Amino acid sequence: KQEVTQIPAALSVPEGENLVLNCSFTDSAIYNLQWFRQDPGKGLTSLLLIQSSQREQTSGRLNASLDKSSGRSTLYIAASQPGDSATYLCAVSYQAGTALIFGKGTTLSVSS
Amino acid sequence: GAVVSQHPSWVICKSGTSVKIECRSLDFQATTMFWYRQFPKQSLMLMATSNEGSKATYEQGVEKDKFLINHASLTLSTLTVTSAHPEDSSFYICSAPGLYGHGYTFGSGTRLTVV
């Protein structure tokens, strides 16, 4: 069964800290991997998309890496801010145009 | 970029009534739309896949007669929760796959509360 696991489930850090969120997937033959942010009661905001042929993607203070062979991805957030507080979801697809499979997310709380 | 507009954003309905949720692709044609459900503190679970002009494909355990999906045009997919019950209260969200390199686009979600 294709599953996505995210560790930790929750994380609390002081403002300014660098942090890493982890995502693992059981079937390494992914087509792409996408990181999202979800604020309470809201929809999803796409953060970064990594195609299976890529190793990492960067956007501002965010950097996502992909290691297909080990079935892992990490989302690195530099210099965290209170506004980064949200749930971060990792999702993978296995074929173009097929549905994403989501992890349960990591809920991040950044205190000022 | 690709935008999916979802309405309503929230709805409260009485038990036994039906509720329709709409997802429109505003600047692209969505031949496929995925419908997800999210219970509190849980992740998004795929309910069904709708394809324009054909019957939807439902995931195991999802009642197709209860969750009616229609994808009559390339820009509109609808999910109707029929005879809603309190256990159907959840967050429903739609998503369309993007072109290569552009990932998936999500609607803003609908919070359904059945009382």
mmCIF file with all atom_site columns, C-alpha atoms in Angstrom:
data_model
loop_
_atom_site.group_PDB
_atom_site.id
_atom_site.type_symbol
_atom_site.label_atom_id
_atom_site.label_alt_id
_atom_site.label_comp_id
_atom_site.label_asym_id
_atom_site.label_entity_id
_atom_site.label_seq_id
_atom_site.pdbx_PDB_ins_code
_atom_site.Cartn_x
_atom_site.Cartn_y
_atom_site.Cartn_z
_atom_site.occupancy
_atom_site.B_iso_or_equiv
_atom_site.pdbx_formal_charge
_atom_site.auth_seq_id
_atom_site.auth_comp_id
_atom_site.auth_asym_id
_atom_site.auth_atom_id
_atom_site.pdbx_PDB_model_num
ATOM 1   C CA . LYS A 1 1   ? 0.000   0.000  0.000   1.00 0.00 ? 1   LYS A CA 1
ATOM 2   C CA . GLN A 1 2   ? 1.311   3.420  -0.933  1.00 0.00 ? 2   GLN A CA 1
ATOM 3   C CA . GLU A 1 3   ? 1.590   5.565  2.171   1.00 0.00 ? 3   GLU A CA 1
ATOM 4   C CA . VAL A 1 4   ? 3.096   8.882  3.136   1.00 0.00 ? 4   VAL A CA 1
ATOM 5   C CA . THR A 1 5   ? 4.378   9.519  6.642   1.00 0.00 ? 5   THR A CA 1
ATOM 6   C CA . GLN A 1 6   ? 5.336   12.832 8.149   1.00 0.00 ? 6   GLN A CA 1
ATOM 7   C CA . ILE A 1 7   ? 7.480   13.307 11.217  1.00 0.00 ? 7   ILE A CA 1
ATOM 8   C CA . PRO A 1 8   ? 7.117   15.011 13.611  1.00 0.00 ? 8   PRO A CA 1
ATOM 9   C CA . ALA A 1 9   ? 3.350   15.375 13.917  1.00 0.00 ? 9   ALA A CA 1
ATOM 10  C CA . ALA A 1 10  ? 3.812   18.664 15.761  1.00 0.00 ? 10  ALA A CA 1
ATOM 11  C CA . LEU A 1 11  ? 6.684   21.048 16.327  1.00 0.00 ? 11  LEU A CA 1
ATOM 12  C CA . SER A 1 12  ? 7.078   24.175 18.441  1.00 0.00 ? 12  SER A CA 1
ATOM 13  C CA . VAL A 1 13  ? 10.068  26.449 17.949  1.00 0.00 ? 13  VAL A CA 1
ATOM 14  C CA . PRO A 1 14  ? 11.063  29.995 18.884  1.00 0.00 ? 14  PRO A CA 1
ATOM 15  C CA . GLU A 1 15  ? 11.210  32.626 16.192  1.00 0.00 ? 15  GLU A CA 1
ATOM 16  C CA . GLY A 1 16  ? 14.396  32.664 14.165  1.00 0.00 ? 16  GLY A CA 1
ATOM 17  C CA . GLU A 1 17  ? 15.147  28.986 14.415  1.00 0.00 ? 17  GLU A CA 1
ATOM 18  C CA . ASN A 1 18  ? 15.920  26.885 11.355  1.00 0.00 ? 18  ASN A CA 1
ATOM 19  C CA . LEU A 1 19  ? 13.901  23.690 11.146  1.00 0.00 ? 19  LEU A CA 1
ATOM 20  C CA . VAL A 1 20  ? 13.411  20.546 9.119   1.00 0.00 ? 20  VAL A CA 1
ATOM 21  C CA . LEU A 1 21  ? 10.201  18.691 8.412   1.00 0.00 ? 21  LEU A CA 1
ATOM 22  C CA . ASN A 1 22  ? 10.396  15.114 7.246   1.00 0.00 ? 22  ASN A CA 1
ATOM 23  C CA . CYS A 1 23  ? 8.327   13.141 4.772   1.00 0.00 ? 23  CYS A CA 1
ATOM 24  C CA . SER A 1 24  ? 8.724   9.503  3.773   1.00 0.00 ? 24  SER A CA 1
ATOM 25  C CA . PHE A 1 25  ? 6.872   7.423  1.234   1.00 0.00 ? 25  PHE A CA 1
ATOM 26  C CA . THR A 1 26  ? 6.664   3.645  0.979   1.00 0.00 ? 26  THR A CA 1
ATOM 27  C CA . ASP A 1 27  ? 6.808   3.329  -2.822  1.00 0.00 ? 27  ASP A CA 1
ATOM 28  C CA . SER A 1 28  ? 9.789   5.199  -4.209  1.00 0.00 ? 28  SER A CA 1
ATOM 29  C CA . ALA A 1 29  ? 8.535   5.204  -7.828  1.00 0.00 ? 29  ALA A CA 1
ATOM 30  C CA . ILE A 1 30  ? 6.930   8.618  -7.482  1.00 0.00 ? 30  ILE A CA 1
ATOM 31  C CA . TYR A 1 31  ? 6.114   10.928 -10.353 1.00 0.00 ? 31  TYR A CA 1
ATOM 32  C CA . ASN A 1 32  ? 6.384   14.076 -8.269  1.00 0.00 ? 32  ASN A CA 1
ATOM 33  C CA . LEU A 1 33  ? 6.181   15.355 -4.705  1.00 0.00 ? 33  LEU A CA 1
ATOM 34  C CA . GLN A 1 34  ? 4.536   18.527 -3.514  1.00 0.00 ? 34  GLN A CA 1
ATOM 35  C CA . TRP A 1 35  ? 4.683   20.389 -0.226  1.00 0.00 ? 35  TRP A CA 1
ATOM 36  C CA . PHE A 1 36  ? 1.657   22.399 0.901   1.00 0.00 ? 36  PHE A CA 1
ATOM 37  C CA . ARG A 1 37  ? 0.779   24.699 3.701   1.00 0.00 ? 37  ARG A CA 1
ATOM 38  C CA . GLN A 1 38  ? -2.660  24.627 5.330   1.00 0.00 ? 38  GLN A CA 1
ATOM 39  C CA . ASP A 1 39  ? -3.856  27.267 7.756   1.00 0.00 ? 39  ASP A CA 1
ATOM 40  C CA . PRO A 1 40  ? -6.599  26.281 10.235  1.00 0.00 ? 40  PRO A CA 1
ATOM 41  C CA . GLY A 1 41  ? -9.936  25.869 8.497   1.00 0.00 ? 41  GLY A CA 1
ATOM 42  C CA . LYS A 1 42  ? -8.478  26.892 5.157   1.00 0.00 ? 42  LYS A CA 1
ATOM 43  C CA . GLY A 1 43  ? -7.520  25.313 1.884   1.00 0.00 ? 43  GLY A CA 1
ATOM 44  C CA . LEU A 1 44  ? -4.063  24.356 0.675   1.00 0.00 ? 44  LEU A CA 1
ATOM 45  C CA . THR A 1 45  ? -1.319  26.631 -0.524  1.00 0.00 ? 45  THR A CA 1
ATOM 46  C CA . SER A 1 46  ? 1.302   25.008 -2.721  1.00 0.00 ? 46  SER A CA 1
ATOM 47  C CA . LEU A 1 47  ? 4.830   25.682 -1.501  1.00 0.00 ? 47  LEU A CA 1
ATOM 48  C CA . LEU A 1 48  ? 7.152   23.608 -3.624  1.00 0.00 ? 48  LEU A CA 1
ATOM 49  C CA . LEU A 1 49  ? 6.868   20.980 -6.332  1.00 0.00 ? 49  LEU A CA 1
ATOM 50  C CA . ILE A 1 50  ? 9.671   18.514 -6.989  1.00 0.00 ? 50  ILE A CA 1
ATOM 51  C CA . GLN A 1 51  ? 9.601   16.357 -10.097 1.00 0.00 ? 51  GLN A CA 1
ATOM 52  C CA . SER A 1 52  ? 10.972  12.838 -9.767  1.00 0.00 ? 52  SER A CA 1
ATOM 53  C CA . SER A 1 53  ? 14.073  13.802 -11.749 1.00 0.00 ? 53  SER A CA 1
ATOM 54  C CA . GLN A 1 54  ? 14.913  16.694 -9.450  1.00 0.00 ? 54  GLN A CA 1
ATOM 55  C CA . ARG A 1 55  ? 16.812  16.670 -6.171  1.00 0.00 ? 55  ARG A CA 1
ATOM 56  C CA . GLU A 1 56  ? 15.631  19.931 -4.638  1.00 0.00 ? 56  GLU A CA 1
ATOM 57  C CA . GLN A 1 57  ? 13.623  23.090 -5.078  1.00 0.00 ? 57  GLN A CA 1
ATOM 58  C CA . THR A 1 58  ? 13.950  26.435 -3.346  1.00 0.00 ? 58  THR A CA 1
ATOM 59  C CA . SER A 1 59  ? 11.573  29.307 -2.781  1.00 0.00 ? 59  SER A CA 1
ATOM 60  C CA . GLY A 1 60  ? 12.628  32.101 -0.488  1.00 0.00 ? 60  GLY A CA 1
ATOM 61  C CA . ARG A 1 61  ? 13.293  30.686 2.969   1.00 0.00 ? 61  ARG A CA 1
ATOM 62  C CA . LEU A 1 62  ? 12.030  27.253 1.946   1.00 0.00 ? 62  LEU A CA 1
ATOM 63  C CA . ASN A 1 63  ? 14.082  24.439 0.524   1.00 0.00 ? 63  ASN A CA 1
ATOM 64  C CA . ALA A 1 64  ? 12.729  21.005 -0.271  1.00 0.00 ? 64  ALA A CA 1
ATOM 65  C CA . SER A 1 65  ? 14.911  18.041 -1.078  1.00 0.00 ? 65  SER A CA 1
ATOM 66  C CA . LEU A 1 66  ? 14.032  14.702 -2.582  1.00 0.00 ? 66  LEU A CA 1
ATOM 67  C CA . ASP A 1 67  ? 15.825  11.379 -2.248  1.00 0.00 ? 67  ASP A CA 1
ATOM 68  C CA . LYS A 1 68  ? 13.781  8.952  -4.287  1.00 0.00 ? 68  LYS A CA 1
ATOM 69  C CA . SER A 1 69  ? 15.960  5.931  -3.601  1.00 0.00 ? 69  SER A CA 1
ATOM 70  C CA . SER A 1 70  ? 15.415  6.198  0.139   1.00 0.00 ? 70  SER A CA 1
ATOM 71  C CA . GLY A 1 71  ? 11.817  7.363  -0.191  1.00 0.00 ? 71  GLY A CA 1
ATOM 72  C CA . ARG A 1 72  ? 12.349  10.630 1.638   1.00 0.00 ? 72  ARG A CA 1
ATOM 73  C CA . SER A 1 73  ? 11.855  14.337 1.312   1.00 0.00 ? 73  SER A CA 1
ATOM 74  C CA . THR A 1 74  ? 12.656  17.155 3.693   1.00 0.00 ? 74  THR A CA 1
ATOM 75  C CA . LEU A 1 75  ? 11.332  20.680 3.901   1.00 0.00 ? 75  LEU A CA 1
ATOM 76  C CA . TYR A 1 76  ? 13.827  23.106 5.367   1.00 0.00 ? 76  TYR A CA 1
ATOM 77  C CA . ILE A 1 77  ? 12.537  26.395 6.725   1.00 0.00 ? 77  ILE A CA 1
ATOM 78  C CA . ALA A 1 78  ? 15.170  29.007 7.463   1.00 0.00 ? 78  ALA A CA 1
ATOM 79  C CA . ALA A 1 79  ? 14.810  31.751 10.053  1.00 0.00 ? 79  ALA A CA 1
ATOM 80  C CA . SER A 1 80  ? 11.310  30.761 11.077  1.00 0.00 ? 80  SER A CA 1
ATOM 81  C CA . GLN A 1 81  ? 8.699   33.459 11.746  1.00 0.00 ? 81  GLN A CA 1
ATOM 82  C CA . PRO A 1 82  ? 5.373   33.406 13.639  1.00 0.00 ? 82  PRO A CA 1
ATOM 83  C CA . GLY A 1 83  ? 3.637   33.714 10.282  1.00 0.00 ? 83  GLY A CA 1
ATOM 84  C CA . ASP A 1 84  ? 5.046   30.313 9.356   1.00 0.00 ? 84  ASP A CA 1
ATOM 85  C CA . SER A 1 85  ? 2.757   28.702 11.939  1.00 0.00 ? 85  SER A CA 1
ATOM 86  C CA . ALA A 1 86  ? 0.535   26.280 10.025  1.00 0.00 ? 86  ALA A CA 1
ATOM 87  C CA . THR A 1 87  ? 0.207   22.630 9.100   1.00 0.00 ? 87  THR A CA 1
ATOM 88  C CA . TYR A 1 88  ? 2.613   21.476 6.423   1.00 0.00 ? 88  TYR A CA 1
ATOM 89  C CA . LEU A 1 89  ? 1.496   18.638 4.190   1.00 0.00 ? 89  LEU A CA 1
ATOM 90  C CA . CYS A 1 90  ? 3.598   16.415 1.984   1.00 0.00 ? 90  CYS A CA 1
ATOM 91  C CA . ALA A 1 91  ? 1.935   14.658 -0.949  1.00 0.00 ? 91  ALA A CA 1
ATOM 92  C CA . VAL A 1 92  ? 3.108   12.393 -3.746  1.00 0.00 ? 92  VAL A CA 1
ATOM 93  C CA . SER A 1 93  ? 1.710   11.269 -7.057  1.00 0.00 ? 93  SER A CA 1
ATOM 94  C CA . TYR A 1 94  ? 2.716   8.161  -8.957  1.00 0.00 ? 94  TYR A CA 1
ATOM 95  C CA . GLN A 1 95  ? 1.551   9.011  -12.439 1.00 0.00 ? 95  GLN A CA 1
ATOM 96  C CA . ALA A 1 96  ? 0.889   12.198 -14.323 1.00 0.00 ? 96  ALA A CA 1
ATOM 97  C CA . GLY A 1 97  ? -2.651  13.361 -13.677 1.00 0.00 ? 97  GLY A CA 1
ATOM 98  C CA . THR A 1 98  ? -3.405  10.914 -10.867 1.00 0.00 ? 98  THR A CA 1
ATOM 99  C CA . ALA A 1 99  ? -4.498  11.904 -7.388  1.00 0.00 ? 99  ALA A CA 1
ATOM 100 C CA . LEU A 1 100 ? -2.086  12.957 -4.704  1.00 0.00 ? 100 LEU A CA 1
ATOM 101 C CA . ILE A 1 101 ? -1.509  10.797 -1.646  1.00 0.00 ? 101 ILE A CA 1
ATOM 102 C CA . PHE A 1 102 ? -1.114  12.907 1.468   1.00 0.00 ? 102 PHE A CA 1
ATOM 103 C CA . GLY A 1 103 ? 0.688   12.524 4.734   1.00 0.00 ? 103 GLY A CA 1
ATOM 104 C CA . LYS A 1 104 ? -1.036  13.569 7.950   1.00 0.00 ? 104 LYS A CA 1
ATOM 105 C CA . GLY A 1 105 ? 1.029   16.718 8.155   1.00 0.00 ? 105 GLY A CA 1
ATOM 106 C CA . THR A 1 106 ? 3.287   18.469 10.629  1.00 0.00 ? 106 THR A CA 1
ATOM 107 C CA . THR A 1 107 ? 1.701   21.240 12.663  1.00 0.00 ? 107 THR A CA 1
ATOM 108 C CA . LEU A 1 108 ? 4.251   23.978 13.225  1.00 0.00 ? 108 LEU A CA 1
ATOM 109 C CA . SER A 1 109 ? 4.005   26.640 15.876  1.00 0.00 ? 109 SER A CA 1
ATOM 110 C CA . VAL A 1 110 ? 6.549   29.465 15.871  1.00 0.00 ? 110 VAL A CA 1
ATOM 111 C CA . SER A 1 111 ? 6.518   31.656 18.947  1.00 0.00 ? 111 SER A CA 1
ATOM 112 C CA . SER A 1 112 ? 7.693   35.260 19.007  1.00 0.00 ? 112 SER A CA 1
ATOM 113 C CA . GLY B 2 1   ? -1.596  30.494 -12.764 1.00 0.00 ? 1   GLY B CA 1
ATOM 114 C CA . ALA B 2 2   ? -4.304  27.851 -12.620 1.00 0.00 ? 2   ALA B CA 1
ATOM 115 C CA . VAL B 2 3   ? -7.106  28.755 -10.229 1.00 0.00 ? 3   VAL B CA 1
ATOM 116 C CA . VAL B 2 4   ? -9.905  26.573 -8.916  1.00 0.00 ? 4   VAL B CA 1
ATOM 117 C CA . SER B 2 5   ? -12.819 28.414 -7.345  1.00 0.00 ? 5   SER B CA 1
ATOM 118 C CA . GLN B 2 6   ? -14.815 26.417 -4.781  1.00 0.00 ? 6   GLN B CA 1
ATOM 119 C CA . HIS B 2 7   ? -18.196 27.390 -3.339  1.00 0.00 ? 7   HIS B CA 1
ATOM 120 C CA . PRO B 2 8   ? -19.584 27.593 -0.790  1.00 0.00 ? 8   PRO B CA 1
ATOM 121 C CA . SER B 2 9   ? -16.739 28.025 1.669   1.00 0.00 ? 9   SER B CA 1
ATOM 122 C CA . TRP B 2 10  ? -18.944 26.865 4.485   1.00 0.00 ? 10  TRP B CA 1
ATOM 123 C CA . VAL B 2 11  ? -22.444 25.507 4.846   1.00 0.00 ? 11  VAL B CA 1
ATOM 124 C CA . ILE B 2 12  ? -24.674 24.360 7.681   1.00 0.00 ? 12  ILE B CA 1
ATOM 125 C CA . CYS B 2 13  ? -27.543 22.090 6.788   1.00 0.00 ? 13  CYS B CA 1
ATOM 126 C CA . LYS B 2 14  ? -30.144 20.010 8.540   1.00 0.00 ? 14  LYS B CA 1
ATOM 127 C CA . SER B 2 15  ? -29.846 16.262 8.704   1.00 0.00 ? 15  SER B CA 1
ATOM 128 C CA . GLY B 2 16  ? -31.565 14.627 5.745   1.00 0.00 ? 16  GLY B CA 1
ATOM 129 C CA . THR B 2 17  ? -31.087 17.489 3.325   1.00 0.00 ? 17  THR B CA 1
ATOM 130 C CA . SER B 2 18  ? -28.723 17.657 0.348   1.00 0.00 ? 18  SER B CA 1
ATOM 131 C CA . VAL B 2 19  ? -25.850 20.022 -0.217  1.00 0.00 ? 19  VAL B CA 1
ATOM 132 C CA . LYS B 2 20  ? -24.094 20.840 -3.488  1.00 0.00 ? 20  LYS B CA 1
ATOM 133 C CA . ILE B 2 21  ? -20.479 21.957 -3.639  1.00 0.00 ? 21  ILE B CA 1
ATOM 134 C CA . GLU B 2 22  ? -19.108 23.497 -6.835  1.00 0.00 ? 22  GLU B CA 1
ATOM 135 C CA . CYS B 2 23  ? -15.576 23.688 -8.153  1.00 0.00 ? 23  CYS B CA 1
ATOM 136 C CA . ARG B 2 24  ? -14.815 25.793 -11.199 1.00 0.00 ? 24  ARG B CA 1
ATOM 137 C CA . SER B 2 25  ? -11.540 26.038 -13.049 1.00 0.00 ? 25  SER B CA 1
ATOM 138 C CA . LEU B 2 26  ? -11.271 29.728 -13.879 1.00 0.00 ? 26  LEU B CA 1
ATOM 139 C CA . ASP B 2 27  ? -8.414  29.987 -16.345 1.00 0.00 ? 27  ASP B CA 1
ATOM 140 C CA . PHE B 2 28  ? -7.898  26.479 -17.604 1.00 0.00 ? 28  PHE B CA 1
ATOM 141 C CA . GLN B 2 29  ? -9.856  23.426 -18.615 1.00 0.00 ? 29  GLN B CA 1
ATOM 142 C CA . ALA B 2 30  ? -9.965  20.714 -15.987 1.00 0.00 ? 30  ALA B CA 1
ATOM 143 C CA . THR B 2 31  ? -10.722 17.383 -17.593 1.00 0.00 ? 31  THR B CA 1
ATOM 144 C CA . THR B 2 32  ? -10.140 15.736 -14.231 1.00 0.00 ? 32  THR B CA 1
ATOM 145 C CA . MET B 2 33  ? -11.113 16.864 -10.740 1.00 0.00 ? 33  MET B CA 1
ATOM 146 C CA . PHE B 2 34  ? -10.242 15.090 -7.523  1.00 0.00 ? 34  PHE B CA 1
ATOM 147 C CA . TRP B 2 35  ? -12.491 15.336 -4.478  1.00 0.00 ? 35  TRP B CA 1
ATOM 148 C CA . TYR B 2 36  ? -10.993 14.956 -1.028  1.00 0.00 ? 36  TYR B CA 1
ATOM 149 C CA . ARG B 2 37  ? -12.407 14.887 2.475   1.00 0.00 ? 37  ARG B CA 1
ATOM 150 C CA . GLN B 2 38  ? -10.581 15.897 5.616   1.00 0.00 ? 38  GLN B CA 1
ATOM 151 C CA . PHE B 2 39  ? -11.755 15.106 9.136   1.00 0.00 ? 39  PHE B CA 1
ATOM 152 C CA . PRO B 2 40  ? -10.354 17.093 12.098  1.00 0.00 ? 40  PRO B CA 1
ATOM 153 C CA . LYS B 2 41  ? -6.673  16.485 12.680  1.00 0.00 ? 41  LYS B CA 1
ATOM 154 C CA . GLN B 2 42  ? -6.592  13.979 9.820   1.00 0.00 ? 42  GLN B CA 1
ATOM 155 C CA . SER B 2 43  ? -5.057  14.233 6.410   1.00 0.00 ? 43  SER B CA 1
ATOM 156 C CA . LEU B 2 44  ? -6.818  14.626 3.110   1.00 0.00 ? 44  LEU B CA 1
ATOM 157 C CA . MET B 2 45  ? -8.376  11.404 1.879   1.00 0.00 ? 45  MET B CA 1
ATOM 158 C CA . LEU B 2 46  ? -9.335  10.962 -1.745  1.00 0.00 ? 46  LEU B CA 1
ATOM 159 C CA . MET B 2 47  ? -13.050 10.316 -2.158  1.00 0.00 ? 47  MET B CA 1
ATOM 160 C CA . ALA B 2 48  ? -13.472 10.201 -5.903  1.00 0.00 ? 48  ALA B CA 1
ATOM 161 C CA . THR B 2 49  ? -12.110 11.259 -9.252  1.00 0.00 ? 49  THR B CA 1
ATOM 162 C CA . SER B 2 50  ? -14.371 12.968 -11.742 1.00 0.00 ? 50  SER B CA 1
ATOM 163 C CA . ASN B 2 51  ? -13.681 13.110 -15.446 1.00 0.00 ? 51  ASN B CA 1
ATOM 164 C CA . GLU B 2 52  ? -15.477 15.398 -17.838 1.00 0.00 ? 52  GLU B CA 1
ATOM 165 C CA . GLY B 2 53  ? -18.163 13.555 -19.737 1.00 0.00 ? 53  GLY B CA 1
ATOM 166 C CA . SER B 2 54  ? -17.858 10.232 -17.932 1.00 0.00 ? 54  SER B CA 1
ATOM 167 C CA . LYS B 2 55  ? -18.802 8.615  -14.649 1.00 0.00 ? 55  LYS B CA 1
ATOM 168 C CA . ALA B 2 56  ? -16.793 9.368  -11.565 1.00 0.00 ? 56  ALA B CA 1
ATOM 169 C CA . THR B 2 57  ? -14.511 6.793  -9.997  1.00 0.00 ? 57  THR B CA 1
ATOM 170 C CA . TYR B 2 58  ? -15.040 6.334  -6.274  1.00 0.00 ? 58  TYR B CA 1
ATOM 171 C CA . GLU B 2 59  ? -12.533 5.139  -3.715  1.00 0.00 ? 59  GLU B CA 1
ATOM 172 C CA . GLN B 2 60  ? -13.262 2.057  -1.684  1.00 0.00 ? 60  GLN B CA 1
ATOM 173 C CA . GLY B 2 61  ? -15.682 2.749  1.113   1.00 0.00 ? 61  GLY B CA 1
ATOM 174 C CA . VAL B 2 62  ? -17.165 5.903  -0.431  1.00 0.00 ? 62  VAL B CA 1
ATOM 175 C CA . GLU B 2 63  ? -20.880 5.576  -1.220  1.00 0.00 ? 63  GLU B CA 1
ATOM 176 C CA . LYS B 2 64  ? -21.448 6.718  -4.777  1.00 0.00 ? 64  LYS B CA 1
ATOM 177 C CA . ASP B 2 65  ? -25.193 7.069  -4.226  1.00 0.00 ? 65  ASP B CA 1
ATOM 178 C CA . LYS B 2 66  ? -24.586 9.370  -1.308  1.00 0.00 ? 66  LYS B CA 1
ATOM 179 C CA . PHE B 2 67  ? -21.833 11.497 -2.816  1.00 0.00 ? 67  PHE B CA 1
ATOM 180 C CA . LEU B 2 68  ? -22.995 12.390 -6.301  1.00 0.00 ? 68  LEU B CA 1
ATOM 181 C CA . ILE B 2 69  ? -20.343 13.810 -8.571  1.00 0.00 ? 69  ILE B CA 1
ATOM 182 C CA . ASN B 2 70  ? -21.036 15.546 -11.841 1.00 0.00 ? 70  ASN B CA 1
ATOM 183 C CA . HIS B 2 71  ? -18.442 16.853 -14.269 1.00 0.00 ? 71  HIS B CA 1
ATOM 184 C CA . ALA B 2 72  ? -20.609 18.109 -17.084 1.00 0.00 ? 72  ALA B CA 1
ATOM 185 C CA . SER B 2 73  ? -18.178 20.627 -18.514 1.00 0.00 ? 73  SER B CA 1
ATOM 186 C CA . LEU B 2 74  ? -14.458 21.243 -18.704 1.00 0.00 ? 74  LEU B CA 1
ATOM 187 C CA . THR B 2 75  ? -14.721 24.016 -16.136 1.00 0.00 ? 75  THR B CA 1
ATOM 188 C CA . LEU B 2 76  ? -17.231 22.737 -13.600 1.00 0.00 ? 76  LEU B CA 1
ATOM 189 C CA . SER B 2 77  ? -17.333 19.748 -11.274 1.00 0.00 ? 77  SER B CA 1
ATOM 190 C CA . THR B 2 78  ? -19.892 19.374 -8.508  1.00 0.00 ? 78  THR B CA 1
ATOM 191 C CA . LEU B 2 79  ? -20.196 17.184 -5.433  1.00 0.00 ? 79  LEU B CA 1
ATOM 192 C CA . THR B 2 80  ? -23.642 16.696 -3.934  1.00 0.00 ? 80  THR B CA 1
ATOM 193 C CA . VAL B 2 81  ? -23.908 15.205 -0.478  1.00 0.00 ? 81  VAL B CA 1
ATOM 194 C CA . THR B 2 82  ? -27.353 13.625 -0.421  1.00 0.00 ? 82  THR B CA 1
ATOM 195 C CA . SER B 2 83  ? -29.375 12.945 2.714   1.00 0.00 ? 83  SER B CA 1
ATOM 196 C CA . ALA B 2 84  ? -26.603 14.411 4.817   1.00 0.00 ? 84  ALA B CA 1
ATOM 197 C CA . HIS B 2 85  ? -26.024 13.153 8.328   1.00 0.00 ? 85  HIS B CA 1
ATOM 198 C CA . PRO B 2 86  ? -23.896 14.567 11.155  1.00 0.00 ? 86  PRO B CA 1
ATOM 199 C CA . GLU B 2 87  ? -21.135 12.078 10.381  1.00 0.00 ? 87  GLU B CA 1
ATOM 200 C CA . ASP B 2 88  ? -20.793 13.699 6.946   1.00 0.00 ? 88  ASP B CA 1
ATOM 201 C CA . SER B 2 89  ? -19.648 16.886 8.643   1.00 0.00 ? 89  SER B CA 1
ATOM 202 C CA . SER B 2 90  ? -16.169 17.454 7.297   1.00 0.00 ? 90  SER B CA 1
ATOM 203 C CA . PHE B 2 91  ? -13.954 19.646 5.158   1.00 0.00 ? 91  PHE B CA 1
ATOM 204 C CA . TYR B 2 92  ? -14.372 18.906 1.451   1.00 0.00 ? 92  TYR B CA 1
ATOM 205 C CA . ILE B 2 93  ? -11.852 20.136 -1.076  1.00 0.00 ? 93  ILE B CA 1
ATOM 206 C CA . CYS B 2 94  ? -11.358 19.712 -4.791  1.00 0.00 ? 94  CYS B CA 1
ATOM 207 C CA . SER B 2 95  ? -8.179  19.620 -6.824  1.00 0.00 ? 95  SER B CA 1
ATOM 208 C CA . ALA B 2 96  ? -7.178  19.612 -10.449 1.00 0.00 ? 96  ALA B CA 1
ATOM 209 C CA . PRO B 2 97  ? -3.873  18.381 -11.836 1.00 0.00 ? 97  PRO B CA 1
ATOM 210 C CA . GLY B 2 98  ? -1.787  21.009 -13.537 1.00 0.00 ? 98  GLY B CA 1
ATOM 211 C CA . LEU B 2 99  ? 0.358   20.862 -16.605 1.00 0.00 ? 99  LEU B CA 1
ATOM 212 C CA . TYR B 2 100 ? 3.784   19.268 -16.270 1.00 0.00 ? 100 TYR B CA 1
ATOM 213 C CA . GLY B 2 101 ? 5.872   21.239 -13.858 1.00 0.00 ? 101 GLY B CA 1
ATOM 214 C CA . HIS B 2 102 ? 2.977   23.083 -12.289 1.00 0.00 ? 102 HIS B CA 1
ATOM 215 C CA . GLY B 2 103 ? 1.692   20.668 -9.681  1.00 0.00 ? 103 GLY B CA 1
ATOM 216 C CA . TYR B 2 104 ? -1.858  20.446 -8.457  1.00 0.00 ? 104 TYR B CA 1
ATOM 217 C CA . THR B 2 105 ? -4.261  23.288 -7.827  1.00 0.00 ? 105 THR B CA 1
ATOM 218 C CA . PHE B 2 106 ? -6.731  23.154 -4.961  1.00 0.00 ? 106 PHE B CA 1
ATOM 219 C CA . GLY B 2 107 ? -9.983  24.898 -4.272  1.00 0.00 ? 107 GLY B CA 1
ATOM 220 C CA . SER B 2 108 ? -10.333 26.780 -1.013  1.00 0.00 ? 108 SER B CA 1
ATOM 221 C CA . GLY B 2 109 ? -12.413 24.024 0.544   1.00 0.00 ? 109 GLY B CA 1
ATOM 222 C CA . THR B 2 110 ? -15.940 23.747 1.962   1.00 0.00 ? 110 THR B CA 1
ATOM 223 C CA . ARG B 2 111 ? -16.638 23.255 5.643   1.00 0.00 ? 111 ARG B CA 1
ATOM 224 C CA . LEU B 2 112 ? -19.849 21.228 5.897   1.00 0.00 ? 112 LEU B CA 1
ATOM 225 C CA . THR B 2 113 ? -21.665 21.011 9.204   1.00 0.00 ? 113 THR B CA 1
ATOM 226 C CA . VAL B 2 114 ? -24.755 18.819 9.420   1.00 0.00 ? 114 VAL B CA 1
ATOM 227 C CA . VAL B 2 115 ? -26.989 19.459 12.419  1.00 0.00 ? 115 VAL B CA 1
#
